[in-house]
Short mmCIF file of C-alpha atoms in Angstrom, two decimals:
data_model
loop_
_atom_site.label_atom_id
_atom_site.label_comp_id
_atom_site.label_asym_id
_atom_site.label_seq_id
_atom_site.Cartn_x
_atom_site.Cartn_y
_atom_site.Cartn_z
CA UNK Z 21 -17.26 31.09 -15.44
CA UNK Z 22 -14.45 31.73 -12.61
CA UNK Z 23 -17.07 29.67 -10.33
CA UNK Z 24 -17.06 26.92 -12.30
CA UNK Z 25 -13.87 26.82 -12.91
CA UNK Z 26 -13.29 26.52 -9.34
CA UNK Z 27 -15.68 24.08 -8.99
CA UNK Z 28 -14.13 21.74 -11.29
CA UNK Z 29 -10.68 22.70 -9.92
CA UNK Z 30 -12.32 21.15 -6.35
CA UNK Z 31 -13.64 18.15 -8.09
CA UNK Z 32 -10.81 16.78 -9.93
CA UNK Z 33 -8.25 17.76 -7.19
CA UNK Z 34 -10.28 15.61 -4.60
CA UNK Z 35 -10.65 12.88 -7.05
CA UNK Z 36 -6.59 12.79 -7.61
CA UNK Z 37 -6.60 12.50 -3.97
CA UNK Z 38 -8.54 9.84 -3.74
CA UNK Z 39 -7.44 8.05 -6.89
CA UNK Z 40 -3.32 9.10 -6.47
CA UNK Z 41 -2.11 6.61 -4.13
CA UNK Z 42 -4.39 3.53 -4.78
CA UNK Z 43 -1.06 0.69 -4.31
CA UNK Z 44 -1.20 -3.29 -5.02
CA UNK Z 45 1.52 -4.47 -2.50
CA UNK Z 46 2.71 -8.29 -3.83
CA UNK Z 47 3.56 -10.84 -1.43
CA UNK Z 48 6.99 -12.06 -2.66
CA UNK Z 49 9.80 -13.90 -1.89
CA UNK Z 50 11.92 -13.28 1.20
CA UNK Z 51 8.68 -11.01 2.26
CA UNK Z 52 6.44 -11.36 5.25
CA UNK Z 53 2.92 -11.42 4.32
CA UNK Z 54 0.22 -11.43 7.33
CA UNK Z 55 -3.28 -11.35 7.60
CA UNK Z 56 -5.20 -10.81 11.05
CA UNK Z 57 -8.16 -9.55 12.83
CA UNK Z 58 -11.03 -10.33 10.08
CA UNK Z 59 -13.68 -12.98 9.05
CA UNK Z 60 -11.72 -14.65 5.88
CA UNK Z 61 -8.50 -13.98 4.54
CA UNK Z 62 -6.33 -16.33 1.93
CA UNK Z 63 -2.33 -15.03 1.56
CA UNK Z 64 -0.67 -16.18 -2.33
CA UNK Z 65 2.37 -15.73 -3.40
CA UNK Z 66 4.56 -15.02 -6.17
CA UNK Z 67 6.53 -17.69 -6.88
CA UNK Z 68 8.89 -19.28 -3.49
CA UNK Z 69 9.91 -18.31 -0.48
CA UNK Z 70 7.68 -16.41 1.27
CA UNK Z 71 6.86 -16.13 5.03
CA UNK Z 72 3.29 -16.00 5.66
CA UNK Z 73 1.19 -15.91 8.30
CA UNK Z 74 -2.29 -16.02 9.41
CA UNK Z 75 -3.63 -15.16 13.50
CA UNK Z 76 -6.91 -14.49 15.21
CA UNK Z 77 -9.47 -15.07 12.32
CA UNK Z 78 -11.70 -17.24 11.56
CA UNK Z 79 -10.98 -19.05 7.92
CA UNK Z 80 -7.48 -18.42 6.69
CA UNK Z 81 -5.03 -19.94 4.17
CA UNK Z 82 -1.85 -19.42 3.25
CA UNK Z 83 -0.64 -20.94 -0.56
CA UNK Z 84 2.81 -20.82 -1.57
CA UNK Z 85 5.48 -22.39 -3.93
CA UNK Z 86 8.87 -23.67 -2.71
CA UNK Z 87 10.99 -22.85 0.35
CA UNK Z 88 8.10 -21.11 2.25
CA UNK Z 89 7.68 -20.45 6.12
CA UNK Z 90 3.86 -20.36 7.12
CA UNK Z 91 2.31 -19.28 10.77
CA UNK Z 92 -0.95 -20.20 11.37
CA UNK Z 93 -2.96 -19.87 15.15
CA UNK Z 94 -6.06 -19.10 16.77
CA UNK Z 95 -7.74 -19.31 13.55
CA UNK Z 96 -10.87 -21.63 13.50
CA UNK Z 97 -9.99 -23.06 10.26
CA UNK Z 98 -6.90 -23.00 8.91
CA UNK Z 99 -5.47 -24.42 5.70
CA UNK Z 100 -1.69 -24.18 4.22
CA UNK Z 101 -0.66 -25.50 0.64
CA UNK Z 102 2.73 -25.82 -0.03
CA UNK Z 103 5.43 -27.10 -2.68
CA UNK Z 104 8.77 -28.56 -1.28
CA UNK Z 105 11.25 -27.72 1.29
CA UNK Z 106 8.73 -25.80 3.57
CA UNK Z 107 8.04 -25.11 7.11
CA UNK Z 108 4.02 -25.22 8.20
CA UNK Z 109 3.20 -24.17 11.80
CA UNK Z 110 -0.74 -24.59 13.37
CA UNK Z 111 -1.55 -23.92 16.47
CA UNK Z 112 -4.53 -22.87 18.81
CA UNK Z 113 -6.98 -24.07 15.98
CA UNK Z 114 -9.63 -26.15 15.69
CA UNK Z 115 -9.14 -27.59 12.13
CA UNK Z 116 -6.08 -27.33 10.66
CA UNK Z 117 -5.41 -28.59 6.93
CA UNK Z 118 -1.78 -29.22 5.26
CA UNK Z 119 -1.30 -29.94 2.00
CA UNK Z 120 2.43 -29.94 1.80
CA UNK Z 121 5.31 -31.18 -1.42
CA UNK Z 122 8.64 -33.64 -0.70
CA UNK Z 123 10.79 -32.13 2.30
CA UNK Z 124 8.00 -30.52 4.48
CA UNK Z 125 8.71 -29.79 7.98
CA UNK Z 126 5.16 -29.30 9.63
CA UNK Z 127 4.67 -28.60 13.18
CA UNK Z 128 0.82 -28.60 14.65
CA UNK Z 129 0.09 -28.06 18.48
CA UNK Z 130 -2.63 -27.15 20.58
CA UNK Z 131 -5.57 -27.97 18.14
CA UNK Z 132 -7.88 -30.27 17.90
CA UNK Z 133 -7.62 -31.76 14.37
CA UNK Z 134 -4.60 -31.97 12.75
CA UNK Z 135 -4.74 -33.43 8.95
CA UNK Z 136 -2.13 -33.43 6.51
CA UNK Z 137 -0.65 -34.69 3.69
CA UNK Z 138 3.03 -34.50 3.20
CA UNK Z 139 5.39 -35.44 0.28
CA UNK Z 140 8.71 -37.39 0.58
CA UNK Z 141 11.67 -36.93 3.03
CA UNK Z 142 9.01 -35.12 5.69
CA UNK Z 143 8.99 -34.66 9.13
CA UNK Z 144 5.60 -33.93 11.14
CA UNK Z 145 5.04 -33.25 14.57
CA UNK Z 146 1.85 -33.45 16.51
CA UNK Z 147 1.26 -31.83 20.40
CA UNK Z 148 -0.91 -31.68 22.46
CA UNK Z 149 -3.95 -32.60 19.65
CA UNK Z 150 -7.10 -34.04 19.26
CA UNK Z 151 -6.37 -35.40 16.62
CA UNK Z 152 -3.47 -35.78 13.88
CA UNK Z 153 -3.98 -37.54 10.55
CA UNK Z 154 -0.93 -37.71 8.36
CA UNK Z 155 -0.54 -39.68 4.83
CA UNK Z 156 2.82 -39.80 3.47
CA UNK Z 157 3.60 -40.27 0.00
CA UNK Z 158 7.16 -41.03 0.15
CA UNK Z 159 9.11 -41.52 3.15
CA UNK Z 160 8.54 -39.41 6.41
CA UNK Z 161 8.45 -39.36 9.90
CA UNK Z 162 5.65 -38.42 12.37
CA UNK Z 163 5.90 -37.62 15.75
CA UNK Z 164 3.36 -38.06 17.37
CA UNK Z 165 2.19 -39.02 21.25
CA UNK Z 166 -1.29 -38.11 22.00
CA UNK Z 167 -4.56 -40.09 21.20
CA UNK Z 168 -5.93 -39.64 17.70
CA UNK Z 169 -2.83 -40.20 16.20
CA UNK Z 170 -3.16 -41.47 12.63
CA UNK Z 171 -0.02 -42.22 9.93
CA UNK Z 172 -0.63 -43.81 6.56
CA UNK Z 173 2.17 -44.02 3.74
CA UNK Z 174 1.59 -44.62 0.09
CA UNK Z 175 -1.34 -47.12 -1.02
CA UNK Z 176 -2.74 -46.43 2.13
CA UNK Z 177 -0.48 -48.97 3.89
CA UNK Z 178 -0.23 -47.98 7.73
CA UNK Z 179 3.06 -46.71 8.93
CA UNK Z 180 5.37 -48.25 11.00
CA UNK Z 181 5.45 -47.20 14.84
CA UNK Z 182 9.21 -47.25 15.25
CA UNK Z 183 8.94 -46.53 18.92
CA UNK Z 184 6.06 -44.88 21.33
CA UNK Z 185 5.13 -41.97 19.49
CA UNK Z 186 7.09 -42.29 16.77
CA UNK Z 187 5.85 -42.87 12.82
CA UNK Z 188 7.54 -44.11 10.00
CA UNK Z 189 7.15 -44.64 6.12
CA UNK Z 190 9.77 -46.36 4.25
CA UNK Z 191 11.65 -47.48 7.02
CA UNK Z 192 12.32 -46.45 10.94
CA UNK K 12 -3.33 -6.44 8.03
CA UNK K 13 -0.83 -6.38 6.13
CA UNK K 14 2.63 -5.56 6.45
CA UNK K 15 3.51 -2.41 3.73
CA UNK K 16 4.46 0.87 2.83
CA UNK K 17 0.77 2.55 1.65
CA UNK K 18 0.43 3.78 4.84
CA UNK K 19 2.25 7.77 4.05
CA UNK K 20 0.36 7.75 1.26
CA UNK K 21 -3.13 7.10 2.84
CA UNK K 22 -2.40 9.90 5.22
CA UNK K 23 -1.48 12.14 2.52
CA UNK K 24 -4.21 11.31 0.32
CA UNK K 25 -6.49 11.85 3.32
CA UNK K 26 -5.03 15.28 4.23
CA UNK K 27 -5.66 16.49 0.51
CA UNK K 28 -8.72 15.34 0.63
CA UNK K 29 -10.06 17.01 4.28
CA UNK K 30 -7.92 20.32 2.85
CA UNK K 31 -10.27 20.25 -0.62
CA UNK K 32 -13.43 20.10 1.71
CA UNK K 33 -11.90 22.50 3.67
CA UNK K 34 -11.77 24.68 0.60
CA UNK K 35 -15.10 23.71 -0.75
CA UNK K 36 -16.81 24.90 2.38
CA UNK K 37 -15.25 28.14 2.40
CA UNK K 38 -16.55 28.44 -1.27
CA UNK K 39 -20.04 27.49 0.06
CA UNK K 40 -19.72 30.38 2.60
CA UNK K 41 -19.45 32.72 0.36
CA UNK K 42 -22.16 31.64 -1.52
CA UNK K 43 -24.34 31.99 1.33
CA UNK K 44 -26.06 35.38 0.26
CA UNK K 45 -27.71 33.95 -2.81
CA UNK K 46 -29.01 31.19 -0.56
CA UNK K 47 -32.16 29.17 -1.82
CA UNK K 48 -32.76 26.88 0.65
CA UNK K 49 -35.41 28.57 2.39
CA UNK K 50 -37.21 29.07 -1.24
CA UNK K 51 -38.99 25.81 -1.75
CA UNK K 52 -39.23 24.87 -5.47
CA UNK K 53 -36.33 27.26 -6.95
CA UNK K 54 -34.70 24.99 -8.34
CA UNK K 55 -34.32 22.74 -11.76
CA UNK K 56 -36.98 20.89 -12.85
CA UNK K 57 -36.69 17.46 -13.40
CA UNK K 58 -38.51 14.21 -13.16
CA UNK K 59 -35.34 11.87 -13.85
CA UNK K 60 -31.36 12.42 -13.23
CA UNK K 61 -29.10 10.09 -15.23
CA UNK K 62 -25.22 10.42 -13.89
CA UNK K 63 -22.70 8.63 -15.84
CA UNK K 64 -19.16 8.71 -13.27
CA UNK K 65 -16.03 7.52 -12.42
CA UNK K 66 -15.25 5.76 -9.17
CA UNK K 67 -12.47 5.25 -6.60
CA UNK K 68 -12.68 3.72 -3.43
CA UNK K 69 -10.38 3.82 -0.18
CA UNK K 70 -12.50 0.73 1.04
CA UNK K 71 -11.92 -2.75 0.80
CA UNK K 72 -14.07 -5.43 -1.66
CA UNK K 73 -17.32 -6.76 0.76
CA UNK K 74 -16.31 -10.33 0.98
CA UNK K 75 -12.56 -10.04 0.34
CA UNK K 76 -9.06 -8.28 1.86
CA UNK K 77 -8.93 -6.42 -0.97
CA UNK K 78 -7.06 -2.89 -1.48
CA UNK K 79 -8.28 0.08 -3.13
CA UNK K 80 -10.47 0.31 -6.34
CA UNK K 81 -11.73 2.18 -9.14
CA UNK K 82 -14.37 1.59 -11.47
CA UNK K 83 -17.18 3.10 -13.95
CA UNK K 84 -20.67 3.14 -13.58
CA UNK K 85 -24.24 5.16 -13.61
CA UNK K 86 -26.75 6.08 -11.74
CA UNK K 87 -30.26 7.05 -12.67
CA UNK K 88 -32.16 8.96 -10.14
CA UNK K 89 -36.18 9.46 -9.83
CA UNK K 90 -37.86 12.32 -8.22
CA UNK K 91 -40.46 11.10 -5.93
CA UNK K 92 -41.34 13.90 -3.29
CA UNK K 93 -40.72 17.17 -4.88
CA UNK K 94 -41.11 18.92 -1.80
CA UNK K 95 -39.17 17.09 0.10
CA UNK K 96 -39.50 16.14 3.91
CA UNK K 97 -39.33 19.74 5.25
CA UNK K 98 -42.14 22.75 3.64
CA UNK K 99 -39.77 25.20 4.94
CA UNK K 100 -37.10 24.10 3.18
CA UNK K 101 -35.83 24.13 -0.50
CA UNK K 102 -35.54 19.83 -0.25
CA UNK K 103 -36.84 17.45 -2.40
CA UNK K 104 -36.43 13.50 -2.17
CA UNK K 105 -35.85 10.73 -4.88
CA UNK K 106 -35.11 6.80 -5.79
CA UNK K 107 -31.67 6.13 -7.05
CA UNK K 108 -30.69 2.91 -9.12
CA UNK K 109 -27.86 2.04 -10.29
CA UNK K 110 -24.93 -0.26 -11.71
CA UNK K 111 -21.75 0.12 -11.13
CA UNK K 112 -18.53 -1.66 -11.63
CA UNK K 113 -15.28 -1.66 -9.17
CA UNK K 114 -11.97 -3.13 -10.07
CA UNK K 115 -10.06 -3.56 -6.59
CA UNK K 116 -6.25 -4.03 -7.00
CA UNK K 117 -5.55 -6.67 -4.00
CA UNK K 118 -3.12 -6.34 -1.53
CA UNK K 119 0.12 -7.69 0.08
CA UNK K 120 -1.14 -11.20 -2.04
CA UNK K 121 -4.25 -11.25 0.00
CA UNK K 122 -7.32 -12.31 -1.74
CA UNK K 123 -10.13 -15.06 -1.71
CA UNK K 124 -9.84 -18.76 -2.32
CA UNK K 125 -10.30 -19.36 -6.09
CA UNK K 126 -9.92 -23.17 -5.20
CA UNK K 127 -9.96 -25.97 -2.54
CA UNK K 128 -8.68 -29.12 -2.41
CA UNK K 129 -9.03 -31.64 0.57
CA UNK K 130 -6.95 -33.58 2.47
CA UNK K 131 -7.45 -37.37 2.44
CA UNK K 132 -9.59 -37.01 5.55
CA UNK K 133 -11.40 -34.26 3.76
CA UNK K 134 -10.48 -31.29 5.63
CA UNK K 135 -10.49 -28.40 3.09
CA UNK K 136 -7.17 -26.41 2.03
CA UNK K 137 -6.74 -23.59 -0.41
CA UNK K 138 -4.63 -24.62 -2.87
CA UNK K 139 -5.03 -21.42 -5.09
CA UNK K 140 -5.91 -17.78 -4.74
CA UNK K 141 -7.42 -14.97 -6.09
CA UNK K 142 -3.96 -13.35 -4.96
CA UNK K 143 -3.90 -9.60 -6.58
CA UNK K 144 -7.27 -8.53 -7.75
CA UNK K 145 -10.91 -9.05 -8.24
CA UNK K 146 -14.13 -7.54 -10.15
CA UNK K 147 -17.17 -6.44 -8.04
CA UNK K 148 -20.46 -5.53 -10.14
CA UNK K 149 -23.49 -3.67 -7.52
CA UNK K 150 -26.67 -2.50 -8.25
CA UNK K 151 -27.31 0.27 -5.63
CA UNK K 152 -30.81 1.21 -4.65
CA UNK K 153 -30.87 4.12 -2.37
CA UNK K 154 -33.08 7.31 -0.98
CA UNK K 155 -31.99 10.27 -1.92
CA UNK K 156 -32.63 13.30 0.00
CA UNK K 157 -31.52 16.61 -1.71
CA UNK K 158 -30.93 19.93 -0.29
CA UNK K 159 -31.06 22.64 -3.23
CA UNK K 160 -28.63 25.47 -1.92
CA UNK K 161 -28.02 28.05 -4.24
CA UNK K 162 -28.64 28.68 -7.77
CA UNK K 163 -25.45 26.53 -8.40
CA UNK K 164 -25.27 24.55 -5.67
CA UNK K 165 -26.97 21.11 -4.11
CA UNK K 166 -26.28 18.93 -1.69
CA UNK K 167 -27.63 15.42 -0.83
CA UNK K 168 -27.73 12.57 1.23
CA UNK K 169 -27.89 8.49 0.18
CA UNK K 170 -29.05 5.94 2.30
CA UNK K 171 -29.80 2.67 0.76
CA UNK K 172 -28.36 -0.75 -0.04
CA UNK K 173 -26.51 -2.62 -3.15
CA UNK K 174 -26.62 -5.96 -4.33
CA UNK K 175 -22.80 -7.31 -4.79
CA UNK K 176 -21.54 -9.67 -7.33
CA UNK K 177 -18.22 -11.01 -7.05
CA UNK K 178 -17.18 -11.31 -11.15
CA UNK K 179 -16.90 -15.48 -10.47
CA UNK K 180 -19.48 -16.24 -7.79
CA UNK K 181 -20.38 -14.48 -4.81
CA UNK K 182 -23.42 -12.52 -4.23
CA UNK K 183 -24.04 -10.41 -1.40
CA UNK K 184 -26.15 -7.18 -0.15
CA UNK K 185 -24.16 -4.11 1.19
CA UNK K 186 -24.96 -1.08 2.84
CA UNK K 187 -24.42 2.04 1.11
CA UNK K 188 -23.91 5.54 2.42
CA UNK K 189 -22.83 8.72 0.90
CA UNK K 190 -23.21 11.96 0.89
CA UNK K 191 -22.84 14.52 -2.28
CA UNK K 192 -22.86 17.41 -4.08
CA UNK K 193 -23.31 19.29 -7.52
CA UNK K 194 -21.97 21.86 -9.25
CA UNK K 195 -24.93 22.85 -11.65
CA UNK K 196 -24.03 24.46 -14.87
CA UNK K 197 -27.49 25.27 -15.63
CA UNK K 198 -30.86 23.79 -15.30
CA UNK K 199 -29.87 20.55 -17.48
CA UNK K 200 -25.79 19.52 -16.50
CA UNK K 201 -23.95 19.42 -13.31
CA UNK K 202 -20.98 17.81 -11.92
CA UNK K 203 -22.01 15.33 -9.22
CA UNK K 204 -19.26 13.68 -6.47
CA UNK K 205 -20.51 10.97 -4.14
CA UNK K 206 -18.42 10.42 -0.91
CA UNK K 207 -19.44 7.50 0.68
CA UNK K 208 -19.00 3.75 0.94
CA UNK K 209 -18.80 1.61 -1.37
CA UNK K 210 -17.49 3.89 -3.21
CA UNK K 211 -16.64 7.48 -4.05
CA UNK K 212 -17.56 8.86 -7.71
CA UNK K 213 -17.59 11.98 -9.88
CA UNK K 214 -20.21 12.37 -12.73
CA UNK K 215 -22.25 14.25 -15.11
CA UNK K 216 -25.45 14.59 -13.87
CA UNK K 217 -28.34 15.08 -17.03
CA UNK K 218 -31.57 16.34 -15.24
CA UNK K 219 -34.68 15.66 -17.78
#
């Protein structure tokens, strides 16, 4: 009887062990959320304002509310959803998708396909791309100097190149 | 990864957990002098082992950043090669099937993509995730290769593979590895724990 007593003992203090500490971290706002070093990986969060990031995988995605910071490089495909008032980064990736609210501030570099769509009262800046497709549905402003650059505002009306590399909805 | 704070507790948990087998060996020891693993055939009798158990895992969901899990499930157990691999020894070697359930809790907002949307030059973005948690269902089909050790006591080994199925889509096959253990109660009921990926579990075993 002692034996088995033991034995059970063992058994349910290595289960409580293993069970104790099992812990479902949130990504919320004001924290930094990252994901790295995998095959897939897709970041939420709860509610606005978080800073996420994805590096050095092959498909990640980052989707927040309002008022969120996103990283995204050396990723081969990257996507970011956004509401309003954030800031997207891409870079070192070959696909890179944005779907971004009024007031986005998106910044993609060193990839080759930049495509986006971006609400009102945006800015977006392409570098060193292969290419970088933008539609605005408000106004907005793309900047913009390499081949491959293409900016379309509401209706699908093209945009207005205000000056060499320089894109415009709504007015330059 | 994922910036967070689990980090103490994984290395706690994990020192608890190399202290119990710590413990359990030195209970094993002293068990040694009513061996029977150089008695072929002492041991229970049984043509079929049905284990009903709880499950926890350390390990993340196959196709998803996940976090930790736990789960329910059962396994049902045939004996194929009642001697085992070895005449000299007190082994004996069945099939194992299985279904078992694992509820992972996510982590740090990671997750899969429950939806895409597309830009309008059709480049794909996540627009919504599975965020916190997710439901894995697997059907394990492994060897099992038992070493009966005392009148009490049996070890075993798992080798095998599991089909996966994400609760809303994914299927996939997974390797599964574990090793084990019973406490036998008599010829009929023992306590069974599984260490092993993709899961951990303890049971009742029923040997008919």
């Amino acid at each position: 009887m002692r034996r088995a007593l033991a034995a059970l003992g063992f058994l349910l203090v290595g289960l409580f062990c293993l069970a104790g500490c099992t812990s479902g971290d949130s990504c919320s706002a004001g924290n930094h959320c990252e994901c790295s070093e995998g095959d897939q990986c897709f970041l939420g969060c709860d509610g606005d304002g978080c800073n996420q990031s994805c590096h050095n995988m092959n498909r990640c995605g980052t989707v927040c509310g309002d008022n969120c910071t996103s990283q995204c490089r050396d990723v081969n495909s990257c996507s970011q959803s956004c509401g309003s008032g954030c800031g997207l980064e891409c870079s070192n990736t070959p696909s890179c998708g944005v779907l971004c609210g009024d007031n986005c501030h998106f910044n993609c570099h060193d990839s080759a396909q930049c495509s986006a769509e971006v609400g009102a009262n945006s800015e977006v800046t392409c570098q060193s791309v292969g290419s970088c497709e933008v539609q605005c549905t408000g106004h907005c402003v793309v900047h913009c100097a390499d081949m491959g650059c293409q900016v379309t505002c509401a209706g699908g009306v093209a945009a207005t190149e205000c000056e060499h590399g320089r894109y415009a909805c709504g007015g330059c | 990864m994922v910036a967070g704070h689990s980090s103490l507790g994984r290395a706690v948990r994990w020192a608890l957990l190399t202290l119990w087998c710590l413990a359990l060996v030195a209970s094993a020891r002293r068990a040694h002098a009513q061996s029977t693993i150089r008695v072929p055939g002492q041991r229970p009798n049984y043509v079929l082992e049905l284990e009903p158990h709880v499950l926890v895992t350390p390990f993340e969901a196959p196709s998803d950043p996940s976090g930790d899990g736990y789960g329910l499930g059962v396994r049902g157990t045939i004996e194929i090669l009642p001697e085992g691999f070895i005449s000299k020894l007190n082994d004996s070697v069945g099939i194992g099937f299985g279904l078992d359930w694992i509820h992972y809790n996510g982590i740090g907002g990671r997750g899969y993509c429950r939806r895409f949307s597309a830009t309008p030059q059709g480049v794909p973005v996540c627009v919504e995730t599975s965020t916190h948690s997710s439901s894995y269902v697997f059907v394990p089909l492994v060897m099992q290769w038992n070493f009966w050790l005392h009148r009490q006591w049996s070890v075993f080994g798992e080798p095998g593979l599991a089909l996966s199925h994400r609760s809303d889509g994914d299927f996939g096959v997974v390797p599964v590895f574990a090793v084990g253990g019973r406490f036998h109660f008599n010829d009929s009921v023992a306590l069974t724990m599984h260490l092993g990926y993709p899961a951990f579990s303890l049971g009742v075993s029923f040997l008919f």
